[in-house]
């Protein structure tokens, strides 16, 4: 029994060491930043009216300011576009519901910008996973 426990502990330690081997620290930090961003976007999606487009918790603006590693530089403009669209969406959602009324046309415009922001995030995430979406017009640099 003692031998089985030692083998199990050794296997866990070896797998932990192998997982970290060869990992680029900058790339690991970048992926962590992307994961944090995705978590925040999830929270935003469930509470759109509480977002301050210009405030400290403007997650998409922080995303646009993120420094992408050289291998993903071509995605920085897409992150900037996502931020611009989300800022416009938030501002218009607030306007659509201002003064105790609802403006359907402004809400539709806000939703269109929200959709464009989310689409750009999906495109970025696809490229980060090594996939190339079919419906994207981004030119990537050859390696």
Short mmCIF file of C-alpha atoms in Angstrom, two decimals:
data_model
loop_
_atom_site.label_atom_id
_atom_site.label_comp_id
_atom_site.label_asym_id
_atom_site.label_seq_id
_atom_site.Cartn_x
_atom_site.Cartn_y
_atom_site.Cartn_z
CA UNK A 1 0.00 0.00 0.00
CA UNK A 2 2.84 2.36 0.92
CA UNK A 3 4.52 1.63 -2.42
CA UNK A 4 1.33 2.48 -4.33
CA UNK A 5 1.02 5.83 -2.52
CA UNK A 6 4.66 6.69 -3.32
CA UNK A 7 4.12 5.79 -6.98
CA UNK A 8 0.98 7.93 -7.07
CA UNK A 9 2.79 10.90 -5.49
CA UNK A 10 5.71 10.50 -7.90
CA UNK A 11 3.33 10.38 -10.88
CA UNK A 12 1.59 13.57 -9.76
CA UNK A 13 4.91 15.37 -9.26
CA UNK A 14 6.26 14.25 -12.64
CA UNK A 15 3.10 15.32 -14.46
CA UNK A 16 3.18 18.70 -12.70
CA UNK A 17 6.81 19.23 -13.70
CA UNK A 18 6.22 18.17 -17.29
CA UNK A 19 3.24 20.48 -17.63
CA UNK A 20 5.39 23.49 -16.77
CA UNK A 21 8.38 22.45 -18.90
CA UNK A 22 8.96 24.51 -22.00
CA UNK A 23 6.13 26.93 -21.24
CA UNK A 24 6.87 30.53 -22.22
CA UNK A 25 6.31 32.73 -19.15
CA UNK A 26 5.04 35.65 -21.26
CA UNK A 27 2.61 33.41 -23.11
CA UNK A 28 1.41 31.86 -19.84
CA UNK A 29 0.76 35.32 -18.38
CA UNK A 30 -1.02 36.38 -21.56
CA UNK A 31 -3.27 33.31 -21.46
CA UNK A 32 -4.07 34.04 -17.82
CA UNK A 33 -5.00 37.60 -18.79
CA UNK A 34 -7.28 36.26 -21.52
CA UNK A 35 -8.94 33.87 -19.06
CA UNK A 36 -9.46 36.75 -16.62
CA UNK A 37 -10.93 38.82 -19.43
CA UNK A 38 -13.35 36.04 -20.41
CA UNK A 39 -14.50 35.70 -16.81
CA UNK A 40 -15.18 39.42 -16.64
CA UNK A 41 -17.06 39.39 -19.96
CA UNK A 42 -19.28 36.66 -18.56
CA UNK A 43 -20.10 38.87 -15.61
CA UNK A 44 -20.77 41.84 -17.90
CA UNK A 45 -23.14 39.86 -20.05
CA UNK A 46 -25.37 39.19 -17.06
CA UNK A 47 -25.38 42.79 -15.82
CA UNK A 48 -25.17 45.12 -18.86
CA UNK A 49 -26.99 48.05 -17.28
CA UNK A 50 -24.54 48.25 -14.39
CA UNK A 51 -21.56 48.93 -16.64
CA UNK A 52 -19.97 52.35 -16.68
CA UNK A 53 -18.50 52.63 -20.18
CA UNK A 54 -15.94 55.20 -19.07
CA UNK A 55 -15.40 53.96 -15.50
CA UNK A 56 -12.75 51.88 -13.84
CA UNK A 57 -14.57 48.63 -14.55
CA UNK A 58 -14.63 49.18 -18.31
CA UNK A 59 -13.30 45.69 -19.01
CA UNK A 60 -13.21 46.01 -22.79
CA UNK A 61 -11.12 49.17 -22.57
CA UNK A 62 -8.62 47.27 -20.44
CA UNK A 63 -8.69 44.46 -22.98
CA UNK A 64 -7.87 46.92 -25.78
CA UNK A 65 -4.89 48.23 -23.77
CA UNK A 66 -3.54 44.71 -23.19
CA UNK A 67 -0.13 44.14 -24.75
CA UNK A 68 -0.45 41.10 -26.99
CA UNK A 69 2.68 38.93 -27.48
CA UNK A 70 4.42 39.43 -30.83
CA UNK A 71 2.89 36.25 -32.26
CA UNK A 72 -0.60 37.71 -31.71
CA UNK A 73 0.09 41.38 -32.57
CA UNK A 74 -2.26 41.14 -35.54
CA UNK A 75 -5.18 40.77 -33.09
CA UNK A 76 -4.61 44.06 -31.23
CA UNK A 77 -6.66 46.10 -33.71
CA UNK A 78 -9.52 43.63 -33.31
CA UNK A 79 -9.35 44.09 -29.51
CA UNK A 80 -9.47 47.87 -30.04
CA UNK A 81 -12.54 47.47 -32.25
CA UNK A 82 -14.22 45.26 -29.63
CA UNK A 83 -13.61 47.95 -27.03
CA UNK A 84 -15.02 50.72 -29.23
CA UNK A 85 -18.12 48.71 -30.08
CA UNK A 86 -18.73 47.77 -26.44
CA UNK A 87 -18.32 51.36 -25.25
CA UNK A 88 -20.85 52.49 -27.85
CA UNK A 89 -23.21 49.65 -26.91
CA UNK A 90 -23.10 50.50 -23.21
CA UNK A 91 -23.63 54.20 -23.79
CA UNK A 92 -26.61 53.47 -26.05
CA UNK A 93 -28.13 50.89 -23.70
CA UNK A 94 -28.08 53.52 -20.97
CA UNK A 95 -29.64 56.05 -23.34
CA UNK A 96 -32.29 53.57 -24.50
CA UNK A 97 -33.52 53.20 -20.92
CA UNK A 98 -32.97 56.78 -19.74
CA UNK A 99 -35.62 59.07 -18.28
CA UNK A 100 -37.81 56.17 -17.28
CA UNK A 101 -38.66 55.31 -20.87
CA UNK A 102 -37.52 52.84 -23.50
CA UNK A 103 -36.33 53.68 -27.00
CA UNK A 104 -36.47 50.55 -29.16
CA UNK A 105 -34.34 51.99 -31.98
CA UNK A 106 -31.50 53.02 -29.68
CA UNK A 107 -31.69 49.63 -27.94
CA UNK A 108 -31.41 47.85 -31.32
CA UNK A 109 -28.41 50.01 -32.23
CA UNK A 110 -26.84 49.20 -28.85
CA UNK A 111 -27.45 45.49 -29.37
CA UNK A 112 -25.81 45.64 -32.81
CA UNK A 113 -22.69 47.18 -31.30
CA UNK A 114 -22.75 44.67 -28.45
CA UNK A 115 -22.94 41.83 -30.99
CA UNK A 116 -20.03 43.26 -33.01
CA UNK A 117 -17.92 43.54 -29.83
CA UNK A 118 -18.68 39.95 -28.85
CA UNK A 119 -17.98 38.71 -32.39
CA UNK A 120 -14.52 40.28 -32.26
CA UNK A 121 -13.82 38.61 -28.92
CA UNK A 122 -14.88 35.26 -30.45
CA UNK A 123 -12.52 35.86 -33.38
CA UNK A 124 -9.63 36.65 -31.05
CA UNK A 125 -10.29 33.58 -28.93
CA UNK A 126 -10.46 31.39 -32.04
CA UNK A 127 -7.06 32.58 -33.22
CA UNK A 128 -5.59 32.11 -29.73
CA UNK A 129 -6.79 28.50 -29.81
CA UNK A 130 -5.03 28.02 -33.15
CA UNK A 131 -8.25 28.06 -35.18
CA UNK A 132 -9.06 30.31 -38.12
CA UNK A 133 -12.72 31.32 -38.26
CA UNK A 134 -14.33 31.16 -41.72
CA UNK A 135 -16.24 34.41 -41.37
CA UNK A 136 -13.44 36.79 -40.50
CA UNK A 137 -11.64 39.41 -42.54
CA UNK A 138 -8.32 39.59 -40.70
CA UNK A 139 -5.02 39.22 -42.46
CA UNK A 140 -2.49 37.28 -40.43
CA UNK A 141 1.23 37.57 -40.86
CA UNK A 142 3.04 34.42 -41.98
CA UNK A 143 5.29 32.82 -39.37
#
